[in-house]
Coordinates of C-alpha atoms and ligand atoms in Angstrom, one line a residue:
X1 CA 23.7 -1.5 12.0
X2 CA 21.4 -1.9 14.7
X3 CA 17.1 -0.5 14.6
X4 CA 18.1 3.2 15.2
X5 CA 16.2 5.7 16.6
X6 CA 13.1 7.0 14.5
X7 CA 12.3 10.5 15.3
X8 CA 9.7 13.2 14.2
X9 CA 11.0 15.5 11.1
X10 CA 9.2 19.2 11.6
X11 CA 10.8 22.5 9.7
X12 CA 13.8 20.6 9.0
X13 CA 14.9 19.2 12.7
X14 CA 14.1 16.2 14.9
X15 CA 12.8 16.2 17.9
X16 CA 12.9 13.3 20.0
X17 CA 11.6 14.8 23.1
X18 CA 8.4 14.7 23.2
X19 CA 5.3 13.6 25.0
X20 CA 5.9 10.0 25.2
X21 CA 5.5 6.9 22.5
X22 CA 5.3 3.9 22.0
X23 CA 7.6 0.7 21.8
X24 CA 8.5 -0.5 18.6
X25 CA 8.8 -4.5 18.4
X26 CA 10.5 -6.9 16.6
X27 CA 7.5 -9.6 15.4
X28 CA 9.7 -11.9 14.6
X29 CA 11.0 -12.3 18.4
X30 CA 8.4 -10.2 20.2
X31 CA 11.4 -7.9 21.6
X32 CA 11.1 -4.1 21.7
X33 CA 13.8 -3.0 19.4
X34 CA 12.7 0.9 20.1
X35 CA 10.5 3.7 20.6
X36 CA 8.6 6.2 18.6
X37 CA 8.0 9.8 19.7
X38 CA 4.8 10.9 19.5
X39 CA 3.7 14.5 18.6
X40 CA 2.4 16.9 20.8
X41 CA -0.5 18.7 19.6
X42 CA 1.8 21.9 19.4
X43 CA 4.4 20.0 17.2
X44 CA 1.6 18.7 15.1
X45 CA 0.4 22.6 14.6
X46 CA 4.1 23.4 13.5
X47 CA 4.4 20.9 11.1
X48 CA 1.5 22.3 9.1
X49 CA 2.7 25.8 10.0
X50 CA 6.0 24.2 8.4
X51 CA 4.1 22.9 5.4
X52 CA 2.3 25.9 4.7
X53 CA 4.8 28.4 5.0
X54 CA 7.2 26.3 2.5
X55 CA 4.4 25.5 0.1
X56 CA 4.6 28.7 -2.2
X57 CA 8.3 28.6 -2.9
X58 CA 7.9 24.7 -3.1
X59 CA 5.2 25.0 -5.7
X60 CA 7.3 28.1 -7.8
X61 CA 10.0 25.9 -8.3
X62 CA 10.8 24.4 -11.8
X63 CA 9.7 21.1 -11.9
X64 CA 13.5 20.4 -13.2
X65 CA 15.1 21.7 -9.9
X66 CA 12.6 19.6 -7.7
X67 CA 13.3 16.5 -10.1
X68 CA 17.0 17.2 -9.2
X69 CA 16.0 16.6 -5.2
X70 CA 13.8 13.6 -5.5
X71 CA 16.6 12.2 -7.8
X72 CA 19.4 12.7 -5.4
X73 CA 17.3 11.3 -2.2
X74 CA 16.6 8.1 -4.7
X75 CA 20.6 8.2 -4.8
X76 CA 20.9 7.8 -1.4
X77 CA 17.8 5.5 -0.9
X78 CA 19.8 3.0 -2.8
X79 CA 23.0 3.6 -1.4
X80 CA 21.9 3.5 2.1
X81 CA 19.5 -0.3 1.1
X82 CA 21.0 -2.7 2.6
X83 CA 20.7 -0.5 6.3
X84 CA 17.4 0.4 5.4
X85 CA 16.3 -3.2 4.3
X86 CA 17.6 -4.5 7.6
X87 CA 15.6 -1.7 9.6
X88 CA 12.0 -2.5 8.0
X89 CA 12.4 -6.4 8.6
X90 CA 13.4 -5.6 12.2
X91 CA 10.0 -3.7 12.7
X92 CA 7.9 -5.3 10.5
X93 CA 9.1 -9.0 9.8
X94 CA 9.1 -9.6 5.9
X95 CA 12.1 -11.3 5.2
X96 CA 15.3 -9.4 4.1
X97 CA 15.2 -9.9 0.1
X98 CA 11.5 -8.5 0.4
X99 CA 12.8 -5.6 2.3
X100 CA 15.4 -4.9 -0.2
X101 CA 13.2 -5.2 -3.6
X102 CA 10.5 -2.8 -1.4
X103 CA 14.0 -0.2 -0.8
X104 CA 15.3 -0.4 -4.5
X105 CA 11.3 0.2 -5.8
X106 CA 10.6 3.4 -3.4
X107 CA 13.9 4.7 -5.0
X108 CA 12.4 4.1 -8.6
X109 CA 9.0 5.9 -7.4
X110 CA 11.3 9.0 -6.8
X111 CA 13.2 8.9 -9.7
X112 CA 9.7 8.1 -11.9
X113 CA 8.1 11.1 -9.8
X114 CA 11.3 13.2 -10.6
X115 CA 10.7 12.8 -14.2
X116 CA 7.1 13.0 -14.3
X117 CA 6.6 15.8 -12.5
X118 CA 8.3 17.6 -15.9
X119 CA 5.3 16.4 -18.0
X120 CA 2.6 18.3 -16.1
X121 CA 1.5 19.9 -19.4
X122 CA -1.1 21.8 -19.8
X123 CA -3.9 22.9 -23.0
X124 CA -5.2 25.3 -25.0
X125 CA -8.4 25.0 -25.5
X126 CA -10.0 27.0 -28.8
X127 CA -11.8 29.9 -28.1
X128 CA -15.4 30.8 -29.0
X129 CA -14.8 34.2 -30.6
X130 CA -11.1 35.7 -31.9
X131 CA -8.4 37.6 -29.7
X132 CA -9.2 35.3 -26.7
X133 CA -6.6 32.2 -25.4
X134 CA -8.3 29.9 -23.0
X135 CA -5.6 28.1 -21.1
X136 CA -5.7 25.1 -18.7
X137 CA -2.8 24.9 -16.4
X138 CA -2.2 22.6 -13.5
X139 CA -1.3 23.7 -10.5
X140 CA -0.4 22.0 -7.0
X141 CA -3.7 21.6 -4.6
X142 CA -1.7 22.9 -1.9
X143 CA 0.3 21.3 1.3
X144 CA -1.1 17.7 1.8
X145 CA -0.6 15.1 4.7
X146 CA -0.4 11.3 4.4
X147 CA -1.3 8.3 6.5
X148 CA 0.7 5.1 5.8
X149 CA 0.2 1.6 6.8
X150 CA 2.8 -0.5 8.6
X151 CA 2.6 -3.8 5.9
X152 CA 4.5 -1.9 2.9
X153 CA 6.9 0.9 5.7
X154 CA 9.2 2.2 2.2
X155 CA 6.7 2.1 -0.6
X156 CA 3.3 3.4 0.7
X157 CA 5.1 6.7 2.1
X158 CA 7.4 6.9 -1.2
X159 CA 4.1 6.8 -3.4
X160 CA 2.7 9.6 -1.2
X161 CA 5.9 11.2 -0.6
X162 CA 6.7 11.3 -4.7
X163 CA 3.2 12.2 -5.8
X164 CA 3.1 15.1 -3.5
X165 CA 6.5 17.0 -3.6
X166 CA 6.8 15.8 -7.5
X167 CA 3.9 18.0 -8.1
X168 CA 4.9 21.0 -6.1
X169 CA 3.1 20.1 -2.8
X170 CA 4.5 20.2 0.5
X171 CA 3.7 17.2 3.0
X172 CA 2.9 16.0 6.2
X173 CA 3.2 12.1 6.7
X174 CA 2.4 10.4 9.3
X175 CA 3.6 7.1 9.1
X176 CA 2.7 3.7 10.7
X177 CA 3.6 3.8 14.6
X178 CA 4.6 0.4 14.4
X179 CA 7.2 0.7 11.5
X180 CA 8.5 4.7 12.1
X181 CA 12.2 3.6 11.4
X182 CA 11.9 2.6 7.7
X183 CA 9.6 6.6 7.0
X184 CA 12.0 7.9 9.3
X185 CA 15.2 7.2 6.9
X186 CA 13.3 8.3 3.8
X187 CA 12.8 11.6 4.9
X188 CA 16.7 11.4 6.4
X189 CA 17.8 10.8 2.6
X190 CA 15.4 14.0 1.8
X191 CA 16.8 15.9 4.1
X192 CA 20.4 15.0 2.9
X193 CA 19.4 15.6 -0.7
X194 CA 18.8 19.3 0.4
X195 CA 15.6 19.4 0.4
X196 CA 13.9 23.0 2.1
X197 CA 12.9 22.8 5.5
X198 CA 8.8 22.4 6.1
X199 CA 8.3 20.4 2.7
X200 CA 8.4 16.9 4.0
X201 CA 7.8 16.7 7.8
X202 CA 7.2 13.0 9.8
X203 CA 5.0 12.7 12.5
X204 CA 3.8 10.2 15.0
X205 CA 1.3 9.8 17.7
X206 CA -2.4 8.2 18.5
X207 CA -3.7 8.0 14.8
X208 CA -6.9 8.9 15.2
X209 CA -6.2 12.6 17.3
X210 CA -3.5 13.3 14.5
X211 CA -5.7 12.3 11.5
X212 CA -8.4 14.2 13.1
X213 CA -5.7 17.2 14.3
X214 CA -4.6 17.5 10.7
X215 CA -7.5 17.3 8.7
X216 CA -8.8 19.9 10.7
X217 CA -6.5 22.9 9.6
X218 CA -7.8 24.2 6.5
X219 CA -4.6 24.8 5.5
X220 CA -4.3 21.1 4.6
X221 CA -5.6 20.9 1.2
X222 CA -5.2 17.2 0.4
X223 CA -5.4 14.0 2.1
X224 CA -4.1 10.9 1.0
X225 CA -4.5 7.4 3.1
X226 CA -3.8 3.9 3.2
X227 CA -5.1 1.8 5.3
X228 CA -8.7 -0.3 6.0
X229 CA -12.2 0.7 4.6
X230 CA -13.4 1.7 7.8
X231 CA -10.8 3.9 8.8
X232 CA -10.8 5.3 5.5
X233 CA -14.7 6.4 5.6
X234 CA -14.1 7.8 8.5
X235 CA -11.2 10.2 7.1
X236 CA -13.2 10.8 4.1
X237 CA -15.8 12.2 6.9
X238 CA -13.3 14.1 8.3
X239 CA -12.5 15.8 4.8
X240 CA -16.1 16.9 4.5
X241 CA -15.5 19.7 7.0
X242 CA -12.6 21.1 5.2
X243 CA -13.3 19.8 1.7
X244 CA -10.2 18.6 1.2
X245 CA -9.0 16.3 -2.1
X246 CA -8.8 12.6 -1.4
X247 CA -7.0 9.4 -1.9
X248 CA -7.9 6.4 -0.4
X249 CA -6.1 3.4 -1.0
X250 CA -8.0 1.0 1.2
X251 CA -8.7 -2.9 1.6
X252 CA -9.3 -5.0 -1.3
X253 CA -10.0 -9.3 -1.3
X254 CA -8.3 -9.9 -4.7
X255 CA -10.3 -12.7 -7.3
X256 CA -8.1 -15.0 -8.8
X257 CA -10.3 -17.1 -11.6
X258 CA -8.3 -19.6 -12.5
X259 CA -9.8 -21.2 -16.4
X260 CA -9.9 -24.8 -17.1
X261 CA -7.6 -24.2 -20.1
X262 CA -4.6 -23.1 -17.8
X263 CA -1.9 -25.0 -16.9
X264 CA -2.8 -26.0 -12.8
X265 CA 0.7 -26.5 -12.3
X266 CA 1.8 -23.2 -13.2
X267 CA -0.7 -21.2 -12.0
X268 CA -1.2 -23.3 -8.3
X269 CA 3.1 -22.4 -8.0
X270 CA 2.1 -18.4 -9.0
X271 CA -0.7 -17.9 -7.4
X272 CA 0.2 -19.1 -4.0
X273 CA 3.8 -17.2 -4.5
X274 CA 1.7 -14.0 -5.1
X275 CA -0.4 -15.0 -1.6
X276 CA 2.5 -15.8 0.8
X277 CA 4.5 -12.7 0.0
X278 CA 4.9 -11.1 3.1
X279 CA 2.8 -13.4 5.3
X280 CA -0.1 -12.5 2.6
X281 CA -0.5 -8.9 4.2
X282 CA -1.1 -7.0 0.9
X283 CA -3.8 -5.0 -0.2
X284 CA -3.5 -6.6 -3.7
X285 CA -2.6 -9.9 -2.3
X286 CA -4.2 -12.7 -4.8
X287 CA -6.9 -14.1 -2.1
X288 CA -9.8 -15.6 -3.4
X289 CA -9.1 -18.7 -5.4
X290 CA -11.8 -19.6 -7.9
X291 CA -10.5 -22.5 -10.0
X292 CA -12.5 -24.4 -12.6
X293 CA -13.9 -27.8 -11.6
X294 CA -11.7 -30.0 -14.1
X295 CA -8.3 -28.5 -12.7
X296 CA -9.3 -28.0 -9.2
X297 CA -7.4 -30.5 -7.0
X298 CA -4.2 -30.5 -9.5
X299 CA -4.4 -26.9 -8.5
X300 CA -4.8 -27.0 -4.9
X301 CA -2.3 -30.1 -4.6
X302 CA 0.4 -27.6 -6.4
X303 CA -0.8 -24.9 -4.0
X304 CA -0.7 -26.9 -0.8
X305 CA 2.8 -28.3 -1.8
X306 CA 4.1 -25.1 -1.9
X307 CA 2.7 -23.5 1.3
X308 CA 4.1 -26.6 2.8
X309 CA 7.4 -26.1 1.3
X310 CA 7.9 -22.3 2.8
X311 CA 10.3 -21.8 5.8
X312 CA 8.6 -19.5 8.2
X313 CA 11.2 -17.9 10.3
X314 CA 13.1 -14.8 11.5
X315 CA 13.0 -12.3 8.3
X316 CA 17.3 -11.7 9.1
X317 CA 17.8 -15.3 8.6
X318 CA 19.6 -16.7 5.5
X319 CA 17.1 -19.4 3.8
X320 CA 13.7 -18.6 5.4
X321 CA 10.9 -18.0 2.6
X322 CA 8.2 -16.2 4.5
X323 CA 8.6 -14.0 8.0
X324 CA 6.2 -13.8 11.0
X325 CA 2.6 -11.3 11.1
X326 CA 3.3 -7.7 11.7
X327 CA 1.5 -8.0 15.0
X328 CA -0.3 -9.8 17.2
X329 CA -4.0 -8.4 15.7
X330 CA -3.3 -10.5 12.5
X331 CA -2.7 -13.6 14.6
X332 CA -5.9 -13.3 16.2
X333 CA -7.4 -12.7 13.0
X334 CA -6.1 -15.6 11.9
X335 CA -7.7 -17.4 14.1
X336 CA -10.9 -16.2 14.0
X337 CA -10.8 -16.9 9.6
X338 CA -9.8 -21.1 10.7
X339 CA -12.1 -21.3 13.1
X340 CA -15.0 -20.2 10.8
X341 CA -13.5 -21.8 7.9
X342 CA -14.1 -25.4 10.2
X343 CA -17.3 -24.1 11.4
X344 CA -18.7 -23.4 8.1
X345 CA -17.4 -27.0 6.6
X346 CA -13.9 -25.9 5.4
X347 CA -11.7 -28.6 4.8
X348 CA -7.4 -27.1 6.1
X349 CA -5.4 -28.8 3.6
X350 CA -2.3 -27.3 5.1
X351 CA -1.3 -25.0 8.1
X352 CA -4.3 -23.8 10.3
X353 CA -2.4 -22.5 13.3
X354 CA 0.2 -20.3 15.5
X355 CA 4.2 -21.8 15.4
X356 CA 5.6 -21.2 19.0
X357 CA 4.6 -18.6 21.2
X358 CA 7.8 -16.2 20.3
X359 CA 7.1 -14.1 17.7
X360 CA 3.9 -13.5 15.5
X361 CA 4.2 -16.4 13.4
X362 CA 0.9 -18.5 11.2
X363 CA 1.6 -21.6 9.1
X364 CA 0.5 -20.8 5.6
X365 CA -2.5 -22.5 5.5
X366 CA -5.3 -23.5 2.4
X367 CA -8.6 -24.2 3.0
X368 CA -11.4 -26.0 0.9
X369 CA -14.8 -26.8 0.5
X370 CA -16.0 -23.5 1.5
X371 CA -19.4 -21.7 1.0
X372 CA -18.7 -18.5 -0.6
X373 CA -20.4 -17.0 2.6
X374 CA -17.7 -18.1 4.8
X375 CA -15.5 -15.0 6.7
X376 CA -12.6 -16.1 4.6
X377 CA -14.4 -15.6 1.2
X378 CA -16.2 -12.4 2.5
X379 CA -13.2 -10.4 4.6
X380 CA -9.8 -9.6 3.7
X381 CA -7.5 -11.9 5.3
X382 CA -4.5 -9.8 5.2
X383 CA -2.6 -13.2 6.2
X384 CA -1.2 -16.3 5.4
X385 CA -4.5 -18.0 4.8
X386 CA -5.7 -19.1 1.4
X387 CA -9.6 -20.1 0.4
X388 CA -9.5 -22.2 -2.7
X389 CA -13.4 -23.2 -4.2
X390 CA -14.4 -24.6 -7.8
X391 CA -16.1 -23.1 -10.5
X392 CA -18.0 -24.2 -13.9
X393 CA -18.7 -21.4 -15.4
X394 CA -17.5 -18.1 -16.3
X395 CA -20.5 -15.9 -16.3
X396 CA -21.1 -17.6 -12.7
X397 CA -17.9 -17.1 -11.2
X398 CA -17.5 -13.1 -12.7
X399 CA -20.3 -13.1 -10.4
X400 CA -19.3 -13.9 -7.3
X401 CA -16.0 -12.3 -7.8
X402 CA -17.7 -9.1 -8.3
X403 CA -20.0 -9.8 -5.2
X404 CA -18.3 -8.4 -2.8
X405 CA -18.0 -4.7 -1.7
X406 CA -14.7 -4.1 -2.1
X407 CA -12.5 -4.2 -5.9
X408 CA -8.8 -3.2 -5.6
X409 CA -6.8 -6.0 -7.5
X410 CA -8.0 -9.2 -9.6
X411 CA -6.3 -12.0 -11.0
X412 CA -7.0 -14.4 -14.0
X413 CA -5.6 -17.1 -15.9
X414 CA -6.2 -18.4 -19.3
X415 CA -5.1 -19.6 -22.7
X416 CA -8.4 -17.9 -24.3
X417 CA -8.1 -14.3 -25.8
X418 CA -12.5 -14.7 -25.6
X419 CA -12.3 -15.3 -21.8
X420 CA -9.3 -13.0 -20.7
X421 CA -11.7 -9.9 -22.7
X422 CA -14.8 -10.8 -21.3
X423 CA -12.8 -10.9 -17.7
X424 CA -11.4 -7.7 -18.3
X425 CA -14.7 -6.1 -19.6
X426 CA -16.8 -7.1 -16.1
X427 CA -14.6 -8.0 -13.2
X428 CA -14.9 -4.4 -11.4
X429 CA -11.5 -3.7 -9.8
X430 CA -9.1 -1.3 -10.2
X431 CA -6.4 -4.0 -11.3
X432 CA -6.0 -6.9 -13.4
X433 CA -3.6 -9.3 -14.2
X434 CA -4.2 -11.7 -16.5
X435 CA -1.7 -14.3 -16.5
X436 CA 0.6 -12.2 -14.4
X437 CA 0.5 -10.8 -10.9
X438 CA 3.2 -8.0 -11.4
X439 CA 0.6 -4.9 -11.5
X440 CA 2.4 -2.6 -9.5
X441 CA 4.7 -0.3 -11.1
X442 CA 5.7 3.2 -10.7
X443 CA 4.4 4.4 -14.3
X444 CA 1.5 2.5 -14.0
X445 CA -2.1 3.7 -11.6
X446 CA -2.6 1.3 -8.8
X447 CA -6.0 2.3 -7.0
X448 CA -9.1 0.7 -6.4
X449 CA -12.8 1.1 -7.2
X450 CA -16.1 0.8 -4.8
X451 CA -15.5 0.8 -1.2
X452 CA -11.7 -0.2 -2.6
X453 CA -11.5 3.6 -2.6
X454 CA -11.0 6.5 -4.6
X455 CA -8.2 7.8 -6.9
X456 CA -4.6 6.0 -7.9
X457 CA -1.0 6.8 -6.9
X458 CA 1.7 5.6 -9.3
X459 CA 1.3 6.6 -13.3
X460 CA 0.1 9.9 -14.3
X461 CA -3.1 9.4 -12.0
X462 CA -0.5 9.8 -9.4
X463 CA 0.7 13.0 -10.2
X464 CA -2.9 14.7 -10.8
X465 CA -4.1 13.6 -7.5
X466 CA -1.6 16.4 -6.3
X467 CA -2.9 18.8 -9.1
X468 CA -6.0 20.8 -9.8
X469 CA -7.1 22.8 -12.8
X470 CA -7.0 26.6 -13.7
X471 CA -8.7 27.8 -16.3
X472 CA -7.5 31.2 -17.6
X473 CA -8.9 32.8 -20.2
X474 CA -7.3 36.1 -21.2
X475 CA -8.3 38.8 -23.9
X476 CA -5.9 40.6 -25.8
Ligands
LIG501 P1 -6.4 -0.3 11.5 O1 -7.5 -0.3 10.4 O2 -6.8 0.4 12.8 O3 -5.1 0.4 11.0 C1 -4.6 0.4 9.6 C2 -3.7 1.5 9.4 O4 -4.4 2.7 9.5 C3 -2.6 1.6 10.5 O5 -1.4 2.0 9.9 C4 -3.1 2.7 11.5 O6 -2.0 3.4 12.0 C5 -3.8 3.6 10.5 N1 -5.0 4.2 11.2 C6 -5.9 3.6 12.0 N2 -6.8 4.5 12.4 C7 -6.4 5.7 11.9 C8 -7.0 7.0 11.9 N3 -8.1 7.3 12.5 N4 -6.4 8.0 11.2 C9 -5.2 7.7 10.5 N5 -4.7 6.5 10.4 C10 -5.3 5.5 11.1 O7 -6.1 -1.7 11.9 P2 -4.9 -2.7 11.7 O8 -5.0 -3.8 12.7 O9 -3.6 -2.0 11.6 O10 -5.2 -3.3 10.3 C11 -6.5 -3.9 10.1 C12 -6.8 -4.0 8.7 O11 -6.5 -2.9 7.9 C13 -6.1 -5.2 7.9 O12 -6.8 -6.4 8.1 C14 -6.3 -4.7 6.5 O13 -7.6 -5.1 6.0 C15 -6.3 -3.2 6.6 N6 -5.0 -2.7 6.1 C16 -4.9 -2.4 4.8 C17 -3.7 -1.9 4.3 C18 -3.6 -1.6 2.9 O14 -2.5 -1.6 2.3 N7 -4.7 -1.2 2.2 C19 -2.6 -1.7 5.2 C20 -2.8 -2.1 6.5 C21 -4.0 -2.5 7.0

């Protein structure tokens, strides 16, 4: 199957002909494989006419009957993986089997949604004098619109996508211009399902005049993003107008302590497996490596080995362990995290530079001896580049994990049932692994806290970010 041709979704059609685009390209060979319609501002005002006008039969229908639809697209979703896989590492690079297991788990946040979305319970609550009920329902905020990044193309809009229509809302996305193909054939497999025209529309175009363009309407009742912390406050901003609900999944610069109890073998061959998944541009990516003084260099010669032992190549081909940056932004961010890393001191054990000038690919590097003030210990990499520093003690490094602004994910590893409580009593994110990385899950919340952002998609968080309370109390 070759790319395709992504194109907006409004009211149940495509439209390809609109006001320009933009090239979609292959990172992995720097081609254009495509192009991506952009919106007209007219199109963008249909799509939320669209969204509105479906909303109230969307929201009256059993919970049951819209489990059936997001249960049926999930069906095709994993019927149609294997096009779809080969589609997002076309646009976006990650290698194939990354691609696929990304596929297979937007399916599974449908199918949770569609079951979920039965359990929106709600309470009665006992009255202060007889004759009177006092129920809480839930009901859905209203129609909602979405901005997705182009690192995860199948799994950031599914998150949004199930949250929303689980819970009776209607949507807008608008996914990443640079990966529209992979959104493009999730909302194909809703439309096939039989989903109603207006609840699920796609749209494209200069993200900051559609953010702004959407948000706008107060129509739109709920925004839910993904992306950096900047854009993200800026959105929020936005919202104030209108006061619409918010999400915000946004940057994180994951801790990973590593105790002097733990294994260094083990937990170097995790750690950098969990960093180097695709090309380390994940918002939960392990990133900061803390390891205690006494294991330190077993750890980081475990680490280096296995950043040296990736292939970097061409996400299609068979063998290759790690795919090229999404774009050319992230190389030049690369760049600018070495070259401070050597300015500040930093020692590259491995990597450290661009392969070739075809394609967006890094070597997966490590760097030591840093200060902890260094760009790589302050900034999310979003990238193949991996700080590793010592620690002695625990109270010290909770610290300095904590210092930063951000606190999405964290990591830790240890033998100790003591240190693994006190970790998960004061390290402030919205994630923690202890001797696991797998935090991620469709039942379980994945959001982050401080400038991380607000709110969780995924568990029963998930579904209430798409809900808001009615209290009715009734006499008689
Ligand atoms: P960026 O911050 O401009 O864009 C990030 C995403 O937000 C893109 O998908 C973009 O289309 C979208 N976006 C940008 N401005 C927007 C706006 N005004 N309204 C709506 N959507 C908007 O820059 P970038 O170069 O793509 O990425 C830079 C940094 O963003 C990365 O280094 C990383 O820290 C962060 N990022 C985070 C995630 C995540 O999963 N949390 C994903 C992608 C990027």
């Amino acid at each position: 199957m070759s790319y395709g041709a992504p194109a907006l979704f409004i009211n149940g059609t495509t439209r390809t002909d609109t006001r320009g685009g933009a090239d979609v390209i292959n990172p992995a060979t720097g081609d254009v494989i495509g192009r991506v319609p952009f919106a007209a501002a007219a199109e963008l005002d249909e799509a939320i006419g669209a969204a509105a006008n479906a909303f109230p039969a969307w929201a009256k229908m059993p919970a049951y009957d819209r489990g059936v639809i997001l249960r049926k697209a999930a069906g095709l979703v994993r019927e149609r993986v294997n096009d779809i896989a080969r589609i997002l590492t076309l646009e976006q690079g990650k290698v194939l089997a990354e691609a696929r297991g990304e596929v297979l788990a937007s399916a599974e946040v449908f199918e949770w949604y569609a079951e979920e979305g039965r359990r929106n319970y709600g309470r009665l609550v006992p009255a202060r004098a007889g004759g009177i009920r006092q129920m809480v329902v839930s009901e859905p905020v209203g129609p909602a619109v979405a901005f997705t990044p182009w690192n995860f193309p199948a799994i950031t809009p599914a998150r949004k996508i199930g949250g929303a229509l689980a819970a009776g809302c209607t949507l807008v996305l608008k996914a990443a211009e640079e990966t529209p193909g992979t959104a493009f054939e999730l909302v194909r497999a809703f439309a096939d399902a039989g989903l109603p025209a207006g609840v699920l529309n796609l749209v494209f175009g200069v993200p900051s005049e559609v953010s702004a363009h959407l948000i706008a309407s107060p129509q739109i009742r709920k925004v839910s993003f993904t992306g950096s912390v900047a854009v993200g406050k800026g959105l929020v901003r936005l919202c104030a107008e209108n006061l619409q609900r918010t999400t915000m999944e946004l940057g994180g610069h994951a801790p990973v302590i590593v105790c002097g109890d733990f294994d260094p073998e083990i937990a170097g061959k995790v750690a950098a497996g969990g960093k180097y998944r695709n090309a380390g541009q994940v918002c939960v990516a392990p990133s900061r490596f803390f390891v205690h003084e006494s294991i330190f260099e077993k750890f980081t010669e475990r680490f280096v080995a296995y950043a040296k032992g990736l292939k970097v190549g061409d996400g299609l081909t068979e063998g290759i362990t790690m795919g090229p940056l999404a774009n050319d932004r992230r190389l030049q961010a690369m760049d600018k995290f070495v070259a401070d890393a050597e300015k500040r001191g930093g020692k590259v054990r491995a990597g450290g530079k661009r392969i070739g000038n075809r394609g967006f690919f890094f070597e997966p590097t490590v760097v030591t001896d840093l200060p902890d003030d260094a760009l790589l210990m302050t900034s999310e990499p979003f990238g193949p580049v991996a700080p590793i520093v010592p620690f002695k003690d625990l109270d010290e490094v909770i610290a300095r994990a904590n210092s930063l602004s951000v606190g999405l994910a964290g990591y830790a590893f240890t033998k100790s049932t003591a240190a693994a409580e006190k970790l998960a009593a004061n390290l402030r994110v919205g994630m923690l692994g202890i001797n696991t990385l797998a935090i991620a899950n469709p039942e379980t919340p994945f959001g982050g806290v401080k400038e991380s952002g607000n709110g969780s998609e995924g568990g029963v968080e998930g579904l209430q970010a798409y809900l808001e309370a009615k209290l009715v109390a009734q006499m008689g």
